[in-house]
mmCIF file of C-alpha atoms and ligand atoms in Angstrom:
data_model
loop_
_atom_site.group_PDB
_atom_site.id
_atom_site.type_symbol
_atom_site.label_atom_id
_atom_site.label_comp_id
_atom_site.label_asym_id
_atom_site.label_seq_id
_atom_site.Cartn_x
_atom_site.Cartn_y
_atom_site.Cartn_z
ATOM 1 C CA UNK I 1017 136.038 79.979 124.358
ATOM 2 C CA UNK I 1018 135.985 83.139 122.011
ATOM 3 C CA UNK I 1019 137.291 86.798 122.560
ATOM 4 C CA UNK I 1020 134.315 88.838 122.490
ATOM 5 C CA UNK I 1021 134.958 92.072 120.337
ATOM 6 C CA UNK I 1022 138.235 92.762 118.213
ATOM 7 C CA UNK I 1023 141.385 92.895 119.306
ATOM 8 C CA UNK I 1024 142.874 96.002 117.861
ATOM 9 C CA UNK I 1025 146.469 96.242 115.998
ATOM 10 C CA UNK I 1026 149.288 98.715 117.107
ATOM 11 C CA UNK I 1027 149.046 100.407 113.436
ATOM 12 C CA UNK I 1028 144.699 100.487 114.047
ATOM 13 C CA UNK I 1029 145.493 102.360 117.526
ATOM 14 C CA UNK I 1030 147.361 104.895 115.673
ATOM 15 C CA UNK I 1031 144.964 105.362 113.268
ATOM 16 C CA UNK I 1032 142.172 105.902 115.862
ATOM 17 C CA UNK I 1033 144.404 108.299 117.782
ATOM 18 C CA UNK I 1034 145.214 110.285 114.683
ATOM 19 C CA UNK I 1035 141.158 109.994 113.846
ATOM 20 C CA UNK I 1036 140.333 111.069 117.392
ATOM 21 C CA UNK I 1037 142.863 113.752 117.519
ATOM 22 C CA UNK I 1038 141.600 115.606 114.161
ATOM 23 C CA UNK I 1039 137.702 115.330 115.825
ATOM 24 C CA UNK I 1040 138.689 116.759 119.525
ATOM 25 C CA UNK I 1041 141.243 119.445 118.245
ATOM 26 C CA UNK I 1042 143.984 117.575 120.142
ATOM 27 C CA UNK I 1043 147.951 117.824 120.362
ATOM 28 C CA UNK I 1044 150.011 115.479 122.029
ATOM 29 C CA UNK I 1045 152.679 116.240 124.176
ATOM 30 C CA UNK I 1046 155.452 113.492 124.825
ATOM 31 C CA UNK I 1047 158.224 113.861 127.105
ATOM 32 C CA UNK I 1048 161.323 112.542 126.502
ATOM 33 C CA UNK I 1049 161.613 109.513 129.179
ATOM 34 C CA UNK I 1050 157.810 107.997 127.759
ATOM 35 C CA UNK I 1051 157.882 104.680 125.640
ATOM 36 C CA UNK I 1052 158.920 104.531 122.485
ATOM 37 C CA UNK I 1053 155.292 103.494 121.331
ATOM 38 C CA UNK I 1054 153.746 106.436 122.848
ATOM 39 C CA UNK I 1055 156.692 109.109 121.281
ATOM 40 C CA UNK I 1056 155.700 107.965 118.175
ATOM 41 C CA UNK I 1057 151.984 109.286 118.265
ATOM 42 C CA UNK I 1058 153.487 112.506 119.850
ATOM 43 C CA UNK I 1059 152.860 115.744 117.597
ATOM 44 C CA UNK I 1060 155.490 117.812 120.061
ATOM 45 C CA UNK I 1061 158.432 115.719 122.282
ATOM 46 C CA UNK I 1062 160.713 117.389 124.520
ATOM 47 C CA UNK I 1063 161.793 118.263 127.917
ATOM 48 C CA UNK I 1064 160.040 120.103 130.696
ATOM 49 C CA UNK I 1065 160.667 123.361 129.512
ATOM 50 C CA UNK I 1066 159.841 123.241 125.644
ATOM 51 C CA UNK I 1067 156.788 120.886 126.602
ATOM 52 C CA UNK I 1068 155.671 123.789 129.112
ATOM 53 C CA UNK I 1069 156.058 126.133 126.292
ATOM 54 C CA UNK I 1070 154.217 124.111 124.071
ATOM 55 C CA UNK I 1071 151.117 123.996 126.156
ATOM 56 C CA UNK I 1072 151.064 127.672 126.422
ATOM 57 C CA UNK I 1073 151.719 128.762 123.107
ATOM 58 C CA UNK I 1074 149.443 126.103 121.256
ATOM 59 C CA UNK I 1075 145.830 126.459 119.426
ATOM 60 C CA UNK I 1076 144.513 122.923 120.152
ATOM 61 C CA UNK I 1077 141.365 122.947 122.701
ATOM 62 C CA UNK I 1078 142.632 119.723 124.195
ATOM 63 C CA UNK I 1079 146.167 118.800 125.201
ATOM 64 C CA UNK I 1080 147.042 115.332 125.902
ATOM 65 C CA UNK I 1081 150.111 115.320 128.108
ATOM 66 C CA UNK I 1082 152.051 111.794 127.736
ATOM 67 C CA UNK I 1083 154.129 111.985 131.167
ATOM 68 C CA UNK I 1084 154.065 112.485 134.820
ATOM 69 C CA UNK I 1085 150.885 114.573 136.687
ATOM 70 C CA UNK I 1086 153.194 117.777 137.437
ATOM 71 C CA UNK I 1087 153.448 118.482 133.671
ATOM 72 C CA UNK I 1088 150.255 117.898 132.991
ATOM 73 C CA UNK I 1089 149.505 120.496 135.672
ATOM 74 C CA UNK I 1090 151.703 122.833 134.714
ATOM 75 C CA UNK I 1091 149.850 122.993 131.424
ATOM 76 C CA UNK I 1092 146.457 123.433 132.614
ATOM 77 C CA UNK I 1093 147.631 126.142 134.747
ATOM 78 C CA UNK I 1094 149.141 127.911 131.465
ATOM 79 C CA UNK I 1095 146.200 127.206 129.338
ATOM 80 C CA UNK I 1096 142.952 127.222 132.253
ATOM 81 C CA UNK I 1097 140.072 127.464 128.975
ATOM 82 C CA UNK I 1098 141.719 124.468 127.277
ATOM 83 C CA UNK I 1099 141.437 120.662 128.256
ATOM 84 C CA UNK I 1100 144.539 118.721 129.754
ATOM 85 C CA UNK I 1101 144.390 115.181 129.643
ATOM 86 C CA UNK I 1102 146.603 113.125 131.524
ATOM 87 C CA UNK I 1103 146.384 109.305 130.117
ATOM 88 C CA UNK I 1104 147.207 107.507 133.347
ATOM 89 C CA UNK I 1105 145.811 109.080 136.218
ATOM 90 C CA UNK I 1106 148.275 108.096 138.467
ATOM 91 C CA UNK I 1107 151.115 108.649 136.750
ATOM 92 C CA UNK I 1108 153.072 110.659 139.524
ATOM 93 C CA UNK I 1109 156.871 112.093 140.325
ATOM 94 C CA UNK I 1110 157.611 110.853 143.802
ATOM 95 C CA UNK I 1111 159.779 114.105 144.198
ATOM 96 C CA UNK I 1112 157.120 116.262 144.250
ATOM 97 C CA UNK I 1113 155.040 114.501 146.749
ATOM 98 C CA UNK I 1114 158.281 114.779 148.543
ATOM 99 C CA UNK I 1115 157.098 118.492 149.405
ATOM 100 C CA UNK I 1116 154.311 120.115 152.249
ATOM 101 C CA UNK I 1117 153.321 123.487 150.963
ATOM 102 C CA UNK I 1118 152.947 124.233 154.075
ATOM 103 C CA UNK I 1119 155.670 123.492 155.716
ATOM 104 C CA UNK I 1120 157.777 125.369 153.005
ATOM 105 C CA UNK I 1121 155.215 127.978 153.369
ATOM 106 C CA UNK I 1122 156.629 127.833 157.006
ATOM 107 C CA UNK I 1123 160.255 127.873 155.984
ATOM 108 C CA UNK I 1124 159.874 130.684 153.723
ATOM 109 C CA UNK I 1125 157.952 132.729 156.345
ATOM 110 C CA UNK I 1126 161.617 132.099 158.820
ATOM 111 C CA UNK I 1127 163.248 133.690 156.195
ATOM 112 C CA UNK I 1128 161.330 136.750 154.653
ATOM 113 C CA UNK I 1129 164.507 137.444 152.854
ATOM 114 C CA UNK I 1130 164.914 134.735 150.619
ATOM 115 C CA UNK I 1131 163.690 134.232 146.999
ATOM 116 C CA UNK I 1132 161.881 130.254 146.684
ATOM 117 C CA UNK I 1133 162.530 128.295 143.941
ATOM 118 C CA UNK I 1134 161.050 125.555 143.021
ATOM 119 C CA UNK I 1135 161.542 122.991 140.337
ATOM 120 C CA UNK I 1136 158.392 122.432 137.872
ATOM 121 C CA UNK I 1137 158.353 118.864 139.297
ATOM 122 C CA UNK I 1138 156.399 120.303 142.159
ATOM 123 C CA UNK I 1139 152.460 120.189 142.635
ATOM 124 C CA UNK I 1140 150.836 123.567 141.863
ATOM 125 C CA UNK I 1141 150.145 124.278 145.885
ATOM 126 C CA UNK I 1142 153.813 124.442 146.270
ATOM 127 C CA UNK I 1143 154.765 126.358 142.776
ATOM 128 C CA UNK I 1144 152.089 128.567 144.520
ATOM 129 C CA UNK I 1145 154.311 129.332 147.225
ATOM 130 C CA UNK I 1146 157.392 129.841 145.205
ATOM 131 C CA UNK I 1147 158.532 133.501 143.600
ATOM 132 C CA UNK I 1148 160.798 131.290 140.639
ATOM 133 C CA UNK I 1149 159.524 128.096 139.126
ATOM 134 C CA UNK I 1150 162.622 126.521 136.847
ATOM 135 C CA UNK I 1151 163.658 123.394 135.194
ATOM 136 C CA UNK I 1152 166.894 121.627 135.158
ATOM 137 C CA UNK I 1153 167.033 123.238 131.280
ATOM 138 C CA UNK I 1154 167.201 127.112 132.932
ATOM 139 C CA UNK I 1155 167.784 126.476 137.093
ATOM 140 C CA UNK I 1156 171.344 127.572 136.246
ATOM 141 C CA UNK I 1157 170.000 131.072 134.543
ATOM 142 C CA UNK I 1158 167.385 131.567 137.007
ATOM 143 C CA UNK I 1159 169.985 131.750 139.568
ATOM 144 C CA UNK I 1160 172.591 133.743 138.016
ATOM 145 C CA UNK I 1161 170.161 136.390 137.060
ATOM 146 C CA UNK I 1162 169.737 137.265 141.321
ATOM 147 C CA UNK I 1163 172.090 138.722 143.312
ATOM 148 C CA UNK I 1164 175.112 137.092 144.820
ATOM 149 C CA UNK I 1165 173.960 137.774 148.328
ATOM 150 C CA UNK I 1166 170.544 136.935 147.471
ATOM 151 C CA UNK I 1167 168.801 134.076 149.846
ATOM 152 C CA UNK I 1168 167.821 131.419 148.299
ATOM 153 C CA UNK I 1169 165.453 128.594 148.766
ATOM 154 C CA UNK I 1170 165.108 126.080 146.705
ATOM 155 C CA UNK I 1171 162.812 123.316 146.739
ATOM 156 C CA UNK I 1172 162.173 120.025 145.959
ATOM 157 C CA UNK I 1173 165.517 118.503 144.385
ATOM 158 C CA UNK I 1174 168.446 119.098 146.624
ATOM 159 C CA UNK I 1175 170.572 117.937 144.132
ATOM 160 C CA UNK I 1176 169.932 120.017 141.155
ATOM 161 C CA UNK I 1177 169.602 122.991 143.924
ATOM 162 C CA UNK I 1178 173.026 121.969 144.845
ATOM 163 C CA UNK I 1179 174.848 121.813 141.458
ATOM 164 C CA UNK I 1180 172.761 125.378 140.574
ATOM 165 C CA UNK I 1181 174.352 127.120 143.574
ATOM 166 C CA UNK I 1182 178.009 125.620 143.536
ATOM 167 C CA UNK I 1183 179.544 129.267 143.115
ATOM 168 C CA UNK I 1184 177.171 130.407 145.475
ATOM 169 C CA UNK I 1185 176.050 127.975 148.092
ATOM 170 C CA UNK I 1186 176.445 130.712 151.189
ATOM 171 C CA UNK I 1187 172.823 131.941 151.720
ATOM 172 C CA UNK I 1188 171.167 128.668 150.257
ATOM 173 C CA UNK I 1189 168.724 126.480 151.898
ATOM 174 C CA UNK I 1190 168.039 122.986 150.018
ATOM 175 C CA UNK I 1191 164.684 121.062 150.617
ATOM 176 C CA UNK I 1192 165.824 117.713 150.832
ATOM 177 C CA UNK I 1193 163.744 116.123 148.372
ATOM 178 C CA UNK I 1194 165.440 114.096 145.272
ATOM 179 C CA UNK I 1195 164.347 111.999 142.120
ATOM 180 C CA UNK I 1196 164.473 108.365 143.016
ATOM 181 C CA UNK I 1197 165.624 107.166 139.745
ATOM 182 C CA UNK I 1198 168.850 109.927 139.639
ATOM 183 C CA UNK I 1199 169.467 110.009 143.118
ATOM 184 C CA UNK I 1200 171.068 106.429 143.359
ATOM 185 C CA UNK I 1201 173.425 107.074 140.730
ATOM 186 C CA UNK I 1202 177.425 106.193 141.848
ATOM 187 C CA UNK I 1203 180.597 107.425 140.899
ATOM 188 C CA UNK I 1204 181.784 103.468 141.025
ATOM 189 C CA UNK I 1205 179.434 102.564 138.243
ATOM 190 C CA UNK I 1206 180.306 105.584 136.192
ATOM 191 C CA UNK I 1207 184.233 105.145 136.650
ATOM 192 C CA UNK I 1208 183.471 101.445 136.044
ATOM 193 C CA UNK I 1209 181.716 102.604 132.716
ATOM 194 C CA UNK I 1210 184.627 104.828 131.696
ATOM 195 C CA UNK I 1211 186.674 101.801 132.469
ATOM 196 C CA UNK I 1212 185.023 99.860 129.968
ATOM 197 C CA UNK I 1213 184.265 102.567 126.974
ATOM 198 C CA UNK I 1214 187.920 104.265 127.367
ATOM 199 C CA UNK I 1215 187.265 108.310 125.822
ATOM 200 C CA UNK I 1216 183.534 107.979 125.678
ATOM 201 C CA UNK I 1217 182.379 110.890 127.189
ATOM 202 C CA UNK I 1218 179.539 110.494 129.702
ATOM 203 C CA UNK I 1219 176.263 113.132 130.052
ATOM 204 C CA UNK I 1220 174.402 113.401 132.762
ATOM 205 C CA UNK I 1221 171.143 115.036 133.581
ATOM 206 C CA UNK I 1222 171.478 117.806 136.732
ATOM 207 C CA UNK I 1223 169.170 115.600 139.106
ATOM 208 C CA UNK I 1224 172.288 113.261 139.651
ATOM 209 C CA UNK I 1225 174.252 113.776 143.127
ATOM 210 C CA UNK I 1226 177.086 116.376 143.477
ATOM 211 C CA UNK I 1227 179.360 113.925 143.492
ATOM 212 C CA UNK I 1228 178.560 112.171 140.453
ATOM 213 C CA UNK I 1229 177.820 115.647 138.259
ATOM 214 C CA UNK I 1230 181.390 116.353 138.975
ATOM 215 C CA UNK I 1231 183.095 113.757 137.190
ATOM 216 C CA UNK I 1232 180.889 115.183 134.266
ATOM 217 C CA UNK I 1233 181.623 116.257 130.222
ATOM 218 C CA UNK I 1234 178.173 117.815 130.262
ATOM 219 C CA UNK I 1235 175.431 118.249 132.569
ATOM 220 C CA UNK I 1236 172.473 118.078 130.917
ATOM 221 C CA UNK I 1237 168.422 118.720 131.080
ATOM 222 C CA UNK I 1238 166.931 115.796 128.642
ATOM 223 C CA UNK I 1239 166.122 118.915 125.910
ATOM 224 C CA UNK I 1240 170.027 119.395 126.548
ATOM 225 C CA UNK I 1241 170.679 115.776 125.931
ATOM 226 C CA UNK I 1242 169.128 116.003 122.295
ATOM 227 C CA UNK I 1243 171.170 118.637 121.066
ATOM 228 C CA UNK I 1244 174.287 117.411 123.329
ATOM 229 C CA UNK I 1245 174.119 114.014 120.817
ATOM 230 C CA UNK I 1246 173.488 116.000 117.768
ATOM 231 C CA UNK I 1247 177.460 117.543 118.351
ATOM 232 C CA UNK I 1248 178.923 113.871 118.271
ATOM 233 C CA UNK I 1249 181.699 112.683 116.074
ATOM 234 C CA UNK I 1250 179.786 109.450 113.754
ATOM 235 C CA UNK I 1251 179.722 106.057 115.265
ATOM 236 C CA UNK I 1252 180.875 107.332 118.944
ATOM 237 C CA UNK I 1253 179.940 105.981 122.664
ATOM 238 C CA UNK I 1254 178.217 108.228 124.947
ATOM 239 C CA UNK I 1255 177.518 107.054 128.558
ATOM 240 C CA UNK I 1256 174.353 108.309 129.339
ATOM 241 C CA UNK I 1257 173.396 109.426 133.189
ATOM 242 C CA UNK I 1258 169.709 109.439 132.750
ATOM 243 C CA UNK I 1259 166.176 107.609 133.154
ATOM 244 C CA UNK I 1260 166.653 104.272 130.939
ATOM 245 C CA UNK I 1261 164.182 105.537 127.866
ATOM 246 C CA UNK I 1262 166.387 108.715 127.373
ATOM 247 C CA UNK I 1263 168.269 106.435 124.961
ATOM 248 C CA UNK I 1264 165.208 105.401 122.381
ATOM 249 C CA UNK I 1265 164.570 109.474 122.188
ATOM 250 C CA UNK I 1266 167.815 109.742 121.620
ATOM 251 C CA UNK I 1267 168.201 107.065 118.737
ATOM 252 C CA UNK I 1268 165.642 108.773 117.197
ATOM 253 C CA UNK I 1269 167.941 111.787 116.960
ATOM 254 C CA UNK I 1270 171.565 109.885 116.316
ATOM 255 C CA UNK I 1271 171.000 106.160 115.346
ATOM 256 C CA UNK I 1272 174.568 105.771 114.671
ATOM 257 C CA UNK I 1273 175.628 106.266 118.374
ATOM 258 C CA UNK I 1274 176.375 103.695 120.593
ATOM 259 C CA UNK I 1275 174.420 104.755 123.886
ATOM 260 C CA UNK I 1276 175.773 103.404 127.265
ATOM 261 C CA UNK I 1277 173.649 103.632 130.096
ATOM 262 C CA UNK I 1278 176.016 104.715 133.177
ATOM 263 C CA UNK I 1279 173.552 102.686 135.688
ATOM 264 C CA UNK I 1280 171.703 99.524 135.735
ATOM 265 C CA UNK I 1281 168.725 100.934 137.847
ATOM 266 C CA UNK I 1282 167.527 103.990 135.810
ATOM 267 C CA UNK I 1283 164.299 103.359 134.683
ATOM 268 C CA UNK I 1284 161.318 105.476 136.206
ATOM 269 C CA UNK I 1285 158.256 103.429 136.686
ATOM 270 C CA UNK I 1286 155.590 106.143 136.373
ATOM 271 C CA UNK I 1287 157.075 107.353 133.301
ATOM 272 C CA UNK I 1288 156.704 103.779 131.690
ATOM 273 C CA UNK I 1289 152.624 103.219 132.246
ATOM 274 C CA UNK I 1290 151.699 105.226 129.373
ATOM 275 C CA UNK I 1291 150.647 103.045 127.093
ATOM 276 C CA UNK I 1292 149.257 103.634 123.302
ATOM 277 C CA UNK I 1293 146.030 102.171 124.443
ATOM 278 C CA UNK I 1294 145.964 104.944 127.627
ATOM 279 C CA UNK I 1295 146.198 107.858 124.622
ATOM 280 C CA UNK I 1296 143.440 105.982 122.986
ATOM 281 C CA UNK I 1297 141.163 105.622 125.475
ATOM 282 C CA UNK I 1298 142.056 109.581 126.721
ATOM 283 C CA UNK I 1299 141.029 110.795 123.562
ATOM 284 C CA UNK I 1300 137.933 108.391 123.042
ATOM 285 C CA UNK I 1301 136.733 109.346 127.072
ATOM 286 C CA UNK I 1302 138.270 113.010 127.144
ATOM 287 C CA UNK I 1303 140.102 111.597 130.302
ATOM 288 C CA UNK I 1304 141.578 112.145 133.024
ATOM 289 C CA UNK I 1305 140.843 115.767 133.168
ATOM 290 C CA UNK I 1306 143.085 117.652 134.828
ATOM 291 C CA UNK I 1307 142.088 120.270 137.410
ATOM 292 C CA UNK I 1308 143.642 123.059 139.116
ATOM 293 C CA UNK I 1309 141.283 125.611 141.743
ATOM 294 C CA UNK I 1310 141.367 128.792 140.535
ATOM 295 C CA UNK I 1311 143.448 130.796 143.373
ATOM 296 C CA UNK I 1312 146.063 128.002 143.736
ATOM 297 C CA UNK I 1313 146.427 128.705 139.752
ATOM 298 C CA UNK I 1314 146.985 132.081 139.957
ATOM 299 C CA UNK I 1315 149.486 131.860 142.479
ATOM 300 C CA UNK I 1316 151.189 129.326 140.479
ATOM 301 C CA UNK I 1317 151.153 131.245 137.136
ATOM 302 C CA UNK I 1318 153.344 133.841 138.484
ATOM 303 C CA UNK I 1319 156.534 131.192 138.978
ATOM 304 C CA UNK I 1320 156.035 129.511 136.084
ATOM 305 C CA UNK I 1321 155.503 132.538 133.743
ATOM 306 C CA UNK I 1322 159.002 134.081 135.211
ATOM 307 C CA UNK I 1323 160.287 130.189 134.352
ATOM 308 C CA UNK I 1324 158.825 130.816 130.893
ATOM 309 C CA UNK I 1325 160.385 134.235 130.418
ATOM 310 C CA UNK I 1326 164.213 132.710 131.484
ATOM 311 C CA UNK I 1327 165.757 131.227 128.248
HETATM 312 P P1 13P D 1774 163.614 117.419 131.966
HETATM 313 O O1 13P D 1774 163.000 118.719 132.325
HETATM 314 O O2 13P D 1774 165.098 117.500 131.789
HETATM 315 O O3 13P D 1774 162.943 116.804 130.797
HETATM 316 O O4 13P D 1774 163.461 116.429 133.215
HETATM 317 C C1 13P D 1774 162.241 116.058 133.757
HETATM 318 C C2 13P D 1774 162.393 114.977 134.707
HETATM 319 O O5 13P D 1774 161.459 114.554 135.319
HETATM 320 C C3 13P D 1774 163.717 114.425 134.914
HETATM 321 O O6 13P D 1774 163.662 113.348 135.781
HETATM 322 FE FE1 SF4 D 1775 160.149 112.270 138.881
HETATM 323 FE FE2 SF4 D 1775 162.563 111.179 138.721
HETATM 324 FE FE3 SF4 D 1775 160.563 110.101 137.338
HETATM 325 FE FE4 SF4 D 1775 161.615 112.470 136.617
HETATM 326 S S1 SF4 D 1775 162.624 110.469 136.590
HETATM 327 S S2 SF4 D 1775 159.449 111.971 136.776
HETATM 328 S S3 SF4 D 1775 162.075 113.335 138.637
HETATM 329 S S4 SF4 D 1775 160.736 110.231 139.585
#
């Protein structure tokens, strides 16, 4: 038997990426939950947000975006004349499929006075409907800068919608959507955590239940996390309320901290099927090119522009 063709090294795929990304004009965008492998090719990581930002304030014609379809979207809807790759095609947020633009087309038309918000992990057609896009790094400003008495809707994560609105939560209608991987978080595994790491504080990120946010030092977006750790006394614990590969970003930033992860089921799958070889092969194919129709993009450029504007 023989393997036909050669079997590339890890530190080869590198250098072809870093060859391929000098010949297309590429940057590579890496969110914080992707593998360790793949944040290591990345020219920009971060959250939501400062990823979003990234893609609409960059010069590179093509933008491969290492995470989830949504973001990927979101950037090709900021930057229409440049090319957004997404690696793996499929990579998806079940929370935003958790949403029918139509039906919270529906739900907005029932209530002409309300303001819709929706988080970036949406699909365009529904950040089309919405007035405010946000992420869990400025939901909280977005908010406070309406009215008190303002209606709200706010769409897909009834958690994070929840915790935003606390003060406020007369006049609010939650979409009951939710991430998976946050959603199943307890209060018995974090206590049980505390238990076990007595003063460690424990930082969670905003997608979490109520319940669970409450018992809280510090609420967090994953852009939030980074600086959170950066504030740490030397050699400390942190429990960590978050998508399992928050903690390899977060080495990166503090090695010296002993990360504690506050449950045993955190890990998002569709975060984890970027591979080195997918950023590869999207830079050697130009693929999978990401596509928004026109008029749904316009629409959707209005929410995520004011989401851009909001600190
Ligand atoms: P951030 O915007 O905090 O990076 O979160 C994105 C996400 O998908 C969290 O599950
Ligand atoms: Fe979506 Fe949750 Fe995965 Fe984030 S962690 S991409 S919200 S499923």
């Amino acid at each position: 038997m023989e393997i036909a063709g050669h079997l590339q090294t890890t530190a080869e795929i590198i250098d072809e990426i870093n060859e391929l990304k000098r010949e297309r004009g590429a940057v590579i965008l890496v969110h914080n939950y992707q593998l360790e492998e793949v944040q290591r090719v990345g020219d920009i990581l971060g959250d939501s947000l400062g990823l979003s930002r990234e893609a609409a304030r960059t010069d590179a014609h093509v933008i491969v975006f290492c995470g989830v379809h949504f973001m990927a979207e979101t950037a090709k809807i900021l930057s229409p004349e440049k090319t957004v790759l997404l690696p793996v095609k499929h990579a998806g947020c079940p929370m935003a499929d958790m949403v029918e633009p139509e039906a919270l087309s529906a739900l907005k038309a029932r209530h002409p006075d309300a303001v819709v918000i929706t988080y970036v992990n949406s699909t365009a057609e529904t950040k089309a409907v919405a007035d405010y896009c946000c992420t869990s790094a400025n939901a909280q400003q977005i908010v406070d800068s309406l009215p008190r008495d303002q209606k709200i809707i706010f769409a897909p994560d009834m958690n994070l919608g929840a915790w935003v609105t606390r003060h406020r939560p007369e006049n609010v209608i939650l979409w009951p959507g939710y991430c998976p991987v946050h959603h199943r978080m307890t209060v018995a595994e974090v206590e049980a955590k505390r238990r076990e790491y007595p003063g460690a504080p424990f930082m969670v990120h905003p997608e979490a239940p109520m319940e669970v946010l409450l018992t809280a030092d510090a609420v967090e977006s994953t852009g939030g996390m980074v600086k959170y750790v950066k504030t740490l006394p030397e050699n400390s614990t942190l429990i960590v309320g978050t998508e399992a590969g928050m903690i390899s970003r977060l080495k990166m930033e503090r090695p010296d901290i002993h990360y504690v992860l506050a449950s045993h089921d955190t890990v998002c799958a569709n975060m984890k099927l970027t591979r080195l070889t997918h950023v590869r092969d999207a830079l050697r194919h130009m693929r999978h090119e990401i596509v928004v129709p026109g008029e749904i993009a316009d629409r959707a450029r209005r929410s995520i522009e004011r989401m851009l504007a909001t600190p």
